[in-house]
Tab-separated table of C-alpha atoms and ligand atoms in Angstrom:
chain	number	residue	atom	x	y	z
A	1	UNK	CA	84.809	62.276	97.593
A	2	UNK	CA	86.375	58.762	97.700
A	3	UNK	CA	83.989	57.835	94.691
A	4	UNK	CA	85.425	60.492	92.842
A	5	UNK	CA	88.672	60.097	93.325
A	6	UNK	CA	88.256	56.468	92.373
A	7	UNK	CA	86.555	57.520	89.302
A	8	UNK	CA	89.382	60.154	88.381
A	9	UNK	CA	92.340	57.086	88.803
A	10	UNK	CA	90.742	55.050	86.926
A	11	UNK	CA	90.126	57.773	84.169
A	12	UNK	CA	94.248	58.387	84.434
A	13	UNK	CA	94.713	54.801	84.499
A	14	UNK	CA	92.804	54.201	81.043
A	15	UNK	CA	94.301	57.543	79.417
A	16	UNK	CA	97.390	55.859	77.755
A	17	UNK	CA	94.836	53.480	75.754
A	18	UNK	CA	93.156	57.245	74.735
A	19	UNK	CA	94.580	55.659	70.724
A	20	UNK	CA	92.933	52.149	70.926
A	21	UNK	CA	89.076	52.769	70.685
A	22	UNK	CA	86.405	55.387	69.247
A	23	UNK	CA	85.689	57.030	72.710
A	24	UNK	CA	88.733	59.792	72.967
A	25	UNK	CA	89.419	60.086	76.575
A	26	UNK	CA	90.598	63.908	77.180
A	27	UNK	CA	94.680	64.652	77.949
A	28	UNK	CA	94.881	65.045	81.367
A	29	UNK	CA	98.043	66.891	83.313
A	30	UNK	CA	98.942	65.877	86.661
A	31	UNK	CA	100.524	69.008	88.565
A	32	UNK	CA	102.333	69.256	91.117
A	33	UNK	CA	104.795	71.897	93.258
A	34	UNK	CA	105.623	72.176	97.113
A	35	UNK	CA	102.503	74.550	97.696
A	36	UNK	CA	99.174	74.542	95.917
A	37	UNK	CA	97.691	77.789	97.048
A	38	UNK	CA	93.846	77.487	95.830
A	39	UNK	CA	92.544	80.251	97.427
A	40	UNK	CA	89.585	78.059	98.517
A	41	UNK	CA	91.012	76.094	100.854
A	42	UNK	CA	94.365	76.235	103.094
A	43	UNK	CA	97.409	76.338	101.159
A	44	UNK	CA	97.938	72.423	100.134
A	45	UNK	CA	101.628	70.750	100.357
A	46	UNK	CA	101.791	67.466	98.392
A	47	UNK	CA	98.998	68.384	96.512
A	48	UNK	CA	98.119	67.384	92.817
A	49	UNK	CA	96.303	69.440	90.558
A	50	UNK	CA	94.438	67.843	87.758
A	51	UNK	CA	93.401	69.099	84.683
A	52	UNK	CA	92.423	68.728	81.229
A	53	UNK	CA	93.827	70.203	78.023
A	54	UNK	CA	92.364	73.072	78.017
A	55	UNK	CA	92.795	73.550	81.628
A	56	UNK	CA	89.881	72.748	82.961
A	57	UNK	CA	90.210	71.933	86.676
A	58	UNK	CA	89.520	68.012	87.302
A	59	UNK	CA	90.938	67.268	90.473
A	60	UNK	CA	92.085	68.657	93.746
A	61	UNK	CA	93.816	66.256	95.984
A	62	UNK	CA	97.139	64.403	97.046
A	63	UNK	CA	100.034	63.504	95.290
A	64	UNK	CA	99.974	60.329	96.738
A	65	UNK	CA	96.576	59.622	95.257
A	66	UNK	CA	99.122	59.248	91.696
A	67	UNK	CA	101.639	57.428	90.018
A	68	UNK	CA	105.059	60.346	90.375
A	69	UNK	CA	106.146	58.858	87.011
A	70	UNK	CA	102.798	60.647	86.164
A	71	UNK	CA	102.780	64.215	87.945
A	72	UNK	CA	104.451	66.966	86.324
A	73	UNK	CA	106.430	68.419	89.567
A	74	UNK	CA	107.842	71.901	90.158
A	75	UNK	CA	109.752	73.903	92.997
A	76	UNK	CA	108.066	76.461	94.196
A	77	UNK	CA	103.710	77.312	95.017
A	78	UNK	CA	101.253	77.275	92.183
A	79	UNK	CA	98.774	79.864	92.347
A	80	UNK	CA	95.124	80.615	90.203
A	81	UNK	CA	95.809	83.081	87.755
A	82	UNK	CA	95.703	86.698	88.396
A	83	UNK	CA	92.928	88.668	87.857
A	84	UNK	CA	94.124	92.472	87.017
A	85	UNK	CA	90.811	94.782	88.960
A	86	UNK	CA	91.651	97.714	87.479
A	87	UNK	CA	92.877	98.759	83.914
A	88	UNK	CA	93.002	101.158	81.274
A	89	UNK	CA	93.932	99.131	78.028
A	90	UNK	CA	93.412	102.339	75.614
A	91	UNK	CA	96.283	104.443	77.579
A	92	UNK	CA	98.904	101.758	76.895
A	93	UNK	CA	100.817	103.575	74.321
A	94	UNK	CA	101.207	106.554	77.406
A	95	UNK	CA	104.099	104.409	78.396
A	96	UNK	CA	106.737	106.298	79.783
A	97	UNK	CA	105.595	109.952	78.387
A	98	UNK	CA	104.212	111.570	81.668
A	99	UNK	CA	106.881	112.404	84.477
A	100	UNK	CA	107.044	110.491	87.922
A	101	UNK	CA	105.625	111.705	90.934
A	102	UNK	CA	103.887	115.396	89.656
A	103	UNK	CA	100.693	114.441	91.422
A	104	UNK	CA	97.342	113.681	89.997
A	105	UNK	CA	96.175	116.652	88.756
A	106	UNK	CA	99.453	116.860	86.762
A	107	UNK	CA	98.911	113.751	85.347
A	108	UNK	CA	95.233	114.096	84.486
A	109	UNK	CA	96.329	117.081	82.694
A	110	UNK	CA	98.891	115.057	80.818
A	111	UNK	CA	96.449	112.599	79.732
A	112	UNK	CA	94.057	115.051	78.759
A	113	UNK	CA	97.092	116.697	76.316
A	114	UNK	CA	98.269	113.090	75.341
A	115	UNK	CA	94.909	111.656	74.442
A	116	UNK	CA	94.929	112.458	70.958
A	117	UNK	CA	98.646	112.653	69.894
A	118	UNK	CA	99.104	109.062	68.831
A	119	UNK	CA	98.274	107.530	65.241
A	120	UNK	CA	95.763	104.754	65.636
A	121	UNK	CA	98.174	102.096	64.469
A	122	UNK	CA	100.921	103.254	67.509
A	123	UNK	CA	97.547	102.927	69.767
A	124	UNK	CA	97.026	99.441	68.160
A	125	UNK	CA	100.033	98.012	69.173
A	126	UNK	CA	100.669	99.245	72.139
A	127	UNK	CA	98.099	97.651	73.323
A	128	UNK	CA	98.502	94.441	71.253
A	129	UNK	CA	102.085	94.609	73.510
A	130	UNK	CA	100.133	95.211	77.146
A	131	UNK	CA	97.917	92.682	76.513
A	132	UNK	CA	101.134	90.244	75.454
A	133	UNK	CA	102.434	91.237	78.861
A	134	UNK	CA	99.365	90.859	80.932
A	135	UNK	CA	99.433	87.121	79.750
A	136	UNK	CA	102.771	86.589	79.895
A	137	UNK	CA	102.176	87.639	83.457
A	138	UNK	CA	99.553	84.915	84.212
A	139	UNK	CA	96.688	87.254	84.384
A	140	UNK	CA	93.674	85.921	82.626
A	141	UNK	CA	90.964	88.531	83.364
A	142	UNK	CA	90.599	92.246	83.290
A	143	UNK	CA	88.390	95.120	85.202
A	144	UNK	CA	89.436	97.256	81.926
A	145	UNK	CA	88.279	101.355	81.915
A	146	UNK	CA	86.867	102.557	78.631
A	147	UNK	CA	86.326	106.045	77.469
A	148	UNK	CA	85.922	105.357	74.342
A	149	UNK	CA	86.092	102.477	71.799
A	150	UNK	CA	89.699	102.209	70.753
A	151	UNK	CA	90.801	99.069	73.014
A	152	UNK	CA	87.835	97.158	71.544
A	153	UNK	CA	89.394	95.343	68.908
A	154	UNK	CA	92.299	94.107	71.056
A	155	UNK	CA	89.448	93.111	73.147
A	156	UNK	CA	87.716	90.964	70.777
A	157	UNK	CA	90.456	88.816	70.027
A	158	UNK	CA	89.193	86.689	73.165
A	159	UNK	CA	92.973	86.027	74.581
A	160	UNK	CA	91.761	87.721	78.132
A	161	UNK	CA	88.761	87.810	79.814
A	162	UNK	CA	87.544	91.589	79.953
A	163	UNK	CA	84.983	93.253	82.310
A	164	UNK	CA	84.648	96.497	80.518
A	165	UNK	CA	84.062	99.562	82.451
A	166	UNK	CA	82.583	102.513	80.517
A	167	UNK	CA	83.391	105.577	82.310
A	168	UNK	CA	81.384	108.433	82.449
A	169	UNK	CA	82.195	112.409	83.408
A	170	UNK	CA	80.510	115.613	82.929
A	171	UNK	CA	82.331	117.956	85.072
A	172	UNK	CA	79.016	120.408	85.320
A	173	UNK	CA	75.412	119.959	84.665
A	174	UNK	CA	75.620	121.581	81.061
A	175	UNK	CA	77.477	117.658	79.981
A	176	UNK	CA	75.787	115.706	81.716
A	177	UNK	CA	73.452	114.545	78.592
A	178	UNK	CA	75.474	114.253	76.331
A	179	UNK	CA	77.933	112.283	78.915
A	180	UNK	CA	74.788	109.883	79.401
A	181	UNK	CA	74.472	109.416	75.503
A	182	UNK	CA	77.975	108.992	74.464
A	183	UNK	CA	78.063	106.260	77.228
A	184	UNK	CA	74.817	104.464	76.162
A	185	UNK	CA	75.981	104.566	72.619
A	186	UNK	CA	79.371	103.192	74.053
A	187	UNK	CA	77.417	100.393	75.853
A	188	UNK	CA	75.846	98.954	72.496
A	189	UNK	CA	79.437	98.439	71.111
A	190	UNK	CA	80.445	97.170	74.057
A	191	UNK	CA	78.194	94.478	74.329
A	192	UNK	CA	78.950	92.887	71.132
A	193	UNK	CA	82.413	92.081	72.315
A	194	UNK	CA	82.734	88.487	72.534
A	195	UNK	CA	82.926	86.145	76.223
A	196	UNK	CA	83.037	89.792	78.236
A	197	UNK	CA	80.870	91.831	79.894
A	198	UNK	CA	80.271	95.533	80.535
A	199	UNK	CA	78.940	98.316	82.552
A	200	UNK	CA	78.305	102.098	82.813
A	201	UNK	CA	80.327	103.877	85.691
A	202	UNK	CA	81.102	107.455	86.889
A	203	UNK	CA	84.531	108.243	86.819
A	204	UNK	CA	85.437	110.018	90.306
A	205	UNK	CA	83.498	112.051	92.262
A	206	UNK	CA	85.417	114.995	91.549
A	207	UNK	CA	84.404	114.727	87.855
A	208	UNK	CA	80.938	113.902	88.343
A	209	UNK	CA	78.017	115.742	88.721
A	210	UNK	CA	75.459	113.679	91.595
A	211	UNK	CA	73.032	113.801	88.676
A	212	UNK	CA	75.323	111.966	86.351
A	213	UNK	CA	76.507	109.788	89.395
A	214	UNK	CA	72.819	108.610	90.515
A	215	UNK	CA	71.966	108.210	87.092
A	216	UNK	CA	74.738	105.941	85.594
A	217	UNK	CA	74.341	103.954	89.057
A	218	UNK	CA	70.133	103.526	88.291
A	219	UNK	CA	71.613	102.325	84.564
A	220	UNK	CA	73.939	100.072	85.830
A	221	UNK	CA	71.365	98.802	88.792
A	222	UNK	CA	69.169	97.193	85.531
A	223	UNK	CA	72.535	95.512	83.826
A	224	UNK	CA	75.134	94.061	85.410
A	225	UNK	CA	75.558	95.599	88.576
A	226	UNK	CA	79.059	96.356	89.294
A	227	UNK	CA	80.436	100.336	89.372
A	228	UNK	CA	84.543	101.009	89.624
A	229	UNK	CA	85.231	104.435	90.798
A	230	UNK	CA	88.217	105.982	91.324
A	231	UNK	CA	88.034	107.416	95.091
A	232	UNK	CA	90.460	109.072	97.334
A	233	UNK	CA	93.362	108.807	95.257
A	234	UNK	CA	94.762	112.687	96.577
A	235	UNK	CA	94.328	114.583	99.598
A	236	UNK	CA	92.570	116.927	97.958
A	237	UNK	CA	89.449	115.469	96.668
A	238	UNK	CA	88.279	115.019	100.485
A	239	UNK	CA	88.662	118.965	100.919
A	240	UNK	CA	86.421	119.347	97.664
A	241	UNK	CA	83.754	117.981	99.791
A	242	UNK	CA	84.682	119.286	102.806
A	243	UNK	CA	85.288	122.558	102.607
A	244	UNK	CA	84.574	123.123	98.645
A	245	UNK	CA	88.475	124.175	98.927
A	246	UNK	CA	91.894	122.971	97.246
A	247	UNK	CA	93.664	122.272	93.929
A	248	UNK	CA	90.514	120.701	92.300
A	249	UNK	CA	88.287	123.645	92.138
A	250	UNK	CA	90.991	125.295	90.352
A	251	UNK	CA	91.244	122.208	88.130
A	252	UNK	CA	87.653	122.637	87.300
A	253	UNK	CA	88.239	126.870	86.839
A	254	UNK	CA	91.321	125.625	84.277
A	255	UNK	CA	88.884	122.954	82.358
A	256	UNK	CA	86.818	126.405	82.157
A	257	UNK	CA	84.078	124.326	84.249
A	258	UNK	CA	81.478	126.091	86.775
A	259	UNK	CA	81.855	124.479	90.740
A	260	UNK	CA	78.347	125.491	91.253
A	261	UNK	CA	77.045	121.657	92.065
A	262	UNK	CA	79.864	121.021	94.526
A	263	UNK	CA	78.928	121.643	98.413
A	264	UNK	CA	81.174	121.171	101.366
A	265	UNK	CA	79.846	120.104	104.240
A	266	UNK	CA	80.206	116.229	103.797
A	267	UNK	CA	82.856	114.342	105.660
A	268	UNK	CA	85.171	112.984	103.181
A	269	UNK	CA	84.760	111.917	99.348
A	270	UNK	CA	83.647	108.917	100.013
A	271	UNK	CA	80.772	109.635	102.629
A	272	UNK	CA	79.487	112.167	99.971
A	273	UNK	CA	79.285	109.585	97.438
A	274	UNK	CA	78.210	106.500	98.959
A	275	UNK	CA	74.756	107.796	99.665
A	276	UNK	CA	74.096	108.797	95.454
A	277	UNK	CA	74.613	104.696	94.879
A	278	UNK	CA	72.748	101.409	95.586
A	279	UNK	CA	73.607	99.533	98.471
A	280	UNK	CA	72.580	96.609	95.083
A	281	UNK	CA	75.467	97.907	92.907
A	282	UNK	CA	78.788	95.668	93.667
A	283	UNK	CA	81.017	99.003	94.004
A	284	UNK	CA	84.787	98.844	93.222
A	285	UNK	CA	86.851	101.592	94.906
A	286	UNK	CA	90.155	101.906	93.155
A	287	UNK	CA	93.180	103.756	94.736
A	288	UNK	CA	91.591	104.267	98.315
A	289	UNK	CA	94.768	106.028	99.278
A	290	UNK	CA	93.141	109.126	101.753
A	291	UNK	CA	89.869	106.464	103.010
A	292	UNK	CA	89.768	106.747	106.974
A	293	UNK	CA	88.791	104.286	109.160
A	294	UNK	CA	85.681	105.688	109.768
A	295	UNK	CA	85.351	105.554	105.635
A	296	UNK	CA	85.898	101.893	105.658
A	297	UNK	CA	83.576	101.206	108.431
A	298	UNK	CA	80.922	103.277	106.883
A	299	UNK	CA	81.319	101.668	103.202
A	300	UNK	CA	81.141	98.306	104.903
A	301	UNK	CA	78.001	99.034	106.652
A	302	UNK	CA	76.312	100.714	104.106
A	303	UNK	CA	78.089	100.460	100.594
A	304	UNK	CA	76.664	96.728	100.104
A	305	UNK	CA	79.365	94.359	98.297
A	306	UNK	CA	82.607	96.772	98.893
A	307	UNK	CA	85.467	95.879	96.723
A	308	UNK	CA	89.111	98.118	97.326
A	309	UNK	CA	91.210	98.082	94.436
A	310	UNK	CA	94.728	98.889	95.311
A	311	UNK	CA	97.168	99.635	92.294
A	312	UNK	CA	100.977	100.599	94.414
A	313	UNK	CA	102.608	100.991	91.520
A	314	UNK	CA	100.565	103.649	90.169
A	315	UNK	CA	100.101	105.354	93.242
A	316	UNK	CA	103.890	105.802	94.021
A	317	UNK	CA	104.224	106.845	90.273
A	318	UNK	CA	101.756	109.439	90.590
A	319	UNK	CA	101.832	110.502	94.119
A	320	UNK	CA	104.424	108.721	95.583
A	321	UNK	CA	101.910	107.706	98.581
A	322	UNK	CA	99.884	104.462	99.044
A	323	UNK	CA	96.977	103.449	101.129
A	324	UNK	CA	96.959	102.260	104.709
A	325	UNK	CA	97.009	98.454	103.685
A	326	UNK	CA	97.221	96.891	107.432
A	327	UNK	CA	94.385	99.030	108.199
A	328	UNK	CA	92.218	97.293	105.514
A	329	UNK	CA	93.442	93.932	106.346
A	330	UNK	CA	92.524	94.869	110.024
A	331	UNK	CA	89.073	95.817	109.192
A	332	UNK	CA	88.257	92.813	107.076
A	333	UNK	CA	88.094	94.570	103.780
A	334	UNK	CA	87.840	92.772	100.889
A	335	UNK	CA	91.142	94.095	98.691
A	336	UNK	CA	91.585	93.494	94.887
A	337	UNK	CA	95.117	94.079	93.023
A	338	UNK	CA	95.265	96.226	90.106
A	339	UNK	CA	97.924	97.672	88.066
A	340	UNK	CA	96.251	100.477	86.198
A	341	UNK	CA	97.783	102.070	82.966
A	342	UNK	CA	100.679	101.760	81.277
A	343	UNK	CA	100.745	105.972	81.451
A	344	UNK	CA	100.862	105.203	85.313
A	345	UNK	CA	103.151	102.019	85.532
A	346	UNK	CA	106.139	100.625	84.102
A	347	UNK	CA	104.367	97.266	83.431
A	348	UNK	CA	101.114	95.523	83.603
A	349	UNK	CA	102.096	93.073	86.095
A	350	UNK	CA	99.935	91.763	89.471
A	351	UNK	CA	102.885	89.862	91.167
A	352	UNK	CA	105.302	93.144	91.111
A	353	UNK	CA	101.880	94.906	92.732
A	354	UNK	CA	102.181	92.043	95.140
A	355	UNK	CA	105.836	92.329	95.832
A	356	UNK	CA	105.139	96.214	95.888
A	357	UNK	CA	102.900	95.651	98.613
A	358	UNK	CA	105.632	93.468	100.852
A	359	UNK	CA	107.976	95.835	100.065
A	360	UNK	CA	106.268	98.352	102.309
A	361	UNK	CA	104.538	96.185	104.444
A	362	UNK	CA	106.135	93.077	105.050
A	363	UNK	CA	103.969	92.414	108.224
A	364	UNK	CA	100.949	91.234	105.150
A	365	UNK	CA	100.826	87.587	104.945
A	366	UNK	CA	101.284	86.642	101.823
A	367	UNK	CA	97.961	84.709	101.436
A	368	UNK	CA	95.975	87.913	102.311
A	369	UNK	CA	97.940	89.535	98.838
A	370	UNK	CA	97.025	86.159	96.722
A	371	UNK	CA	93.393	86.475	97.612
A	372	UNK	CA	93.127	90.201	96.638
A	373	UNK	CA	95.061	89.320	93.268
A	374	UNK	CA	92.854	85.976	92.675
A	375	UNK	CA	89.614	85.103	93.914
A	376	UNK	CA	88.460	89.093	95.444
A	377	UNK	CA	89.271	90.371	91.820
A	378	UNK	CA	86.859	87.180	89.945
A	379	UNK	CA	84.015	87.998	92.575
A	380	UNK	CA	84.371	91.797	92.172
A	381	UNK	CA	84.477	91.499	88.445
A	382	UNK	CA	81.329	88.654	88.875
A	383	UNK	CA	83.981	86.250	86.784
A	384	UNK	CA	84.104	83.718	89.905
A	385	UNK	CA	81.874	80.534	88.552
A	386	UNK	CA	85.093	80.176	86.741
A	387	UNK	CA	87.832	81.997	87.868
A	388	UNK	CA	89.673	82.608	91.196
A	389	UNK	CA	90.351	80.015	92.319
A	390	UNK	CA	91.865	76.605	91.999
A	391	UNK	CA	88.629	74.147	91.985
A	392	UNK	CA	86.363	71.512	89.717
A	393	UNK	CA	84.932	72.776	87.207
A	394	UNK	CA	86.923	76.307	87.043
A	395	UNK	CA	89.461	77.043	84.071
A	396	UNK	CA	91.309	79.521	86.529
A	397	UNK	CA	94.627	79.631	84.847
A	398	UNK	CA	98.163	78.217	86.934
A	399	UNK	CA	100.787	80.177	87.233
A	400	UNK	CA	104.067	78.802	89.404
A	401	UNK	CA	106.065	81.327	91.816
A	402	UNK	CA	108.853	79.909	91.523
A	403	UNK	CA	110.877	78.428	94.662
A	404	UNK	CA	108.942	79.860	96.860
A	405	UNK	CA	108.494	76.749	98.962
A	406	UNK	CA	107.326	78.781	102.249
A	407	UNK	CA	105.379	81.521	102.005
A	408	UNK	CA	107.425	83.072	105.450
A	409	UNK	CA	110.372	83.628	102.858
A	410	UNK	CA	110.809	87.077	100.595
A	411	UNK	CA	109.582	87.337	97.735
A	412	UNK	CA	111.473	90.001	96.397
A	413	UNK	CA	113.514	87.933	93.795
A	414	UNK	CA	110.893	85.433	92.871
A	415	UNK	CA	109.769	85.287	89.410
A	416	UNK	CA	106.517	83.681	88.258
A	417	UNK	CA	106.180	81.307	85.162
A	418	UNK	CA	102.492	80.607	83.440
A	419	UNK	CA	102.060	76.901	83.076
A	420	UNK	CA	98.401	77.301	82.260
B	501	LIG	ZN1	92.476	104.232	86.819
């Protein structure tokens, strides 16, 4: 470690001569603030970041390890940059046309009647904008929902890292083939998108037939391993399985869809669907807003690698509810931030999700909200070897909050600035 940093003065001694010979010796930055939260290690005060150009971590260490002439120095606590769990890029020109707080089935209805409505080059740039915004917002990677191929362009740019879910429904038996085709031919296009990565998943249980369920999971199982399903978002979809009662069987009547392959008798949404999946699939649960204890505890034991996406924002715009966060913190779970669509969410934007979260429930420490929206969301997404976290060898992405110099105060008015 010594060695190292011995080696890495040195290097920052010899960087102004950089001109003089053949041998370019990489720009280096020196950063510094009053906090360097890594989420590897314990939060770091008079630390020193180091890093090249292109942002390539060098160096974790002390300040005092430097020259202060050298370090660039900020108020505040520098963070990795966000990773954003859960997304739907292609519904970003939805902003602000469904109403607030209807409920879900509202909502899906609106998205169903909105899919369509736009001209490809108003879809084009509204999501040219969210992407802007995501960056803007120090988020560098993406668990991104596709049902079909329009956010692939904005995609293959390369300015964020994308994990592209393609999501599957059938809502009866008589789809479920051609829901299985569409998505394999979706796949093929998928892969081709430069530096991401992609996989087949079901979209809710609610909307999936356990045939289409276990077989997009057995697809996924020989790729790349990691499902995102949207679970427990309304009370309802637990009395589906329950009792085969409430507003979705009437959803499925109005989609003029048969309820013949739903049967209660389970004891919640979730404990019907966990046994239709490999323990070997990493499994993202987004929204999580009506999962019980006994839900959690049964996921943990026997989901495999659990991930719970969280997106507040969307949940209070839809449903004006949100999950029992202390309860997952209590039972260990491992949380990821997302901020969903822009039809669900006045902006794409992981730190308001964060301050969200405080808002509600002040009582969860800050770090606990930094490792959902940084490291949880690169080891969900599988984008960890380098992202996350604030380490050699990672290009993570910095992003300051600024003047937050304890993380005890409110955050409520801070604002964050990218530096990387
Ligand atoms: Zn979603």
């Amino acid at each position: 470690m010594i060695f190292a940093a011995c080696i890495l003065l040195l290097i920052c001694y010899l960087s102004p001569l950089k001109q003089a010979g053949p041998f370019k010796i990489p720009e280096m930055r020196k950063i510094s603030a009053d906090i360097i939260f890594s989420a590897d290690t314990s939060p770091l005060s008079n630390g020193v970041i180091v890093c090249d150009e292109d942002g390539k971590i060098l160096h974790l260490g002390s300040a005092s390890d430097f020259d202060p002439a050298t370090i660039e120095k900020y108020e505040g606590t520098i963070i990795p940059g966000f990773v954003n769990a859960h997304c739907h890029l292609e519904l970003s020109f939805m902003k602000g046309a469904i109403p607030e707080k209807t409920g879900l089935i509202s909502f899906v209805k609106h998205v169903i009647a909105l899919r369509d409505r736009y001209s490809k080059e108003e879809e084009k740039a509204a999501m040219a904008a969210a992407e802007n915004e995501m960056i803007a917002n120090g988020i560098v990677a993406v668990g991104d929902i596709s049902n079909d191929e329009r956010s692939f362009f904005q995609k293959s740019i390369g300015r964020l890292r994308y994990h592209t879910f393609i999501e599957l429904f059938d809502l009866g038996s008589d789809m479920t083939g051609d829901a299985l085709k569409k998505g394999k031919e979706l796949m093929d296009i998928a892969r081709q998108i430069p530096k991401s990565s992609s996989s087949l998943t079901p979209h809710a249980p609610y909307s999936c037939t356990p045939q289409l369920i276990r077989e997009t999971d057995r697809l996924t199982l020989e790729g790349s391993k990691i499902l995102s399903i949207h679970l427990q978002e309304q009370e309802d979809e637990n009395r589906l399985f329950t009792e085969k009662k409430g507003a979705w069987i009437q959803f499925l009547h109005d989609m003029g869809c048969s309820d013949h392959w739903i049967e209660a008798g389970a004891k919640s949404s979730l404990q019907y669907l966990l046994p239709l999946l490999s323990p070997s699939n990493k499994k993202l649960f987004v929204h999580n807003t009506f999962s019980s204890a006994e839900d959690i505890d049964i996921a943990m034991e026997k989901g495999g690698e659990v991930y719970w996406v969280f997106c507040p924002s969307a949940n209070l715009y839809i449903e004006d509810r949100l999950p029992d966060y202390p309860l997952f913190v209590r039972k260990g779970a491992k949380g990821c931030i997302g901020s969903d669509s822009l039809a669900s969410n006045h902006r794409l934007c992981i730190w308001s999700e964060i301050k969200q979260i405080k808002a509600h429930y002040p009582e969860i420490p800050l770090e606990i909200l930094l490792t959902w929206a940084s490291i949880n969301g690169a080891e969900a997404l599988g984008m960890d070897t380098a992202l996350g976290s604030i380490r050699p060898g990672k290009k993570p992405g910095l992003v300051l909050l600024e003047g937050l110099c304890k993380f005890e105060d409110s955050i409520s008015d801070t604002q964050i600035k990218r530096l990387i």
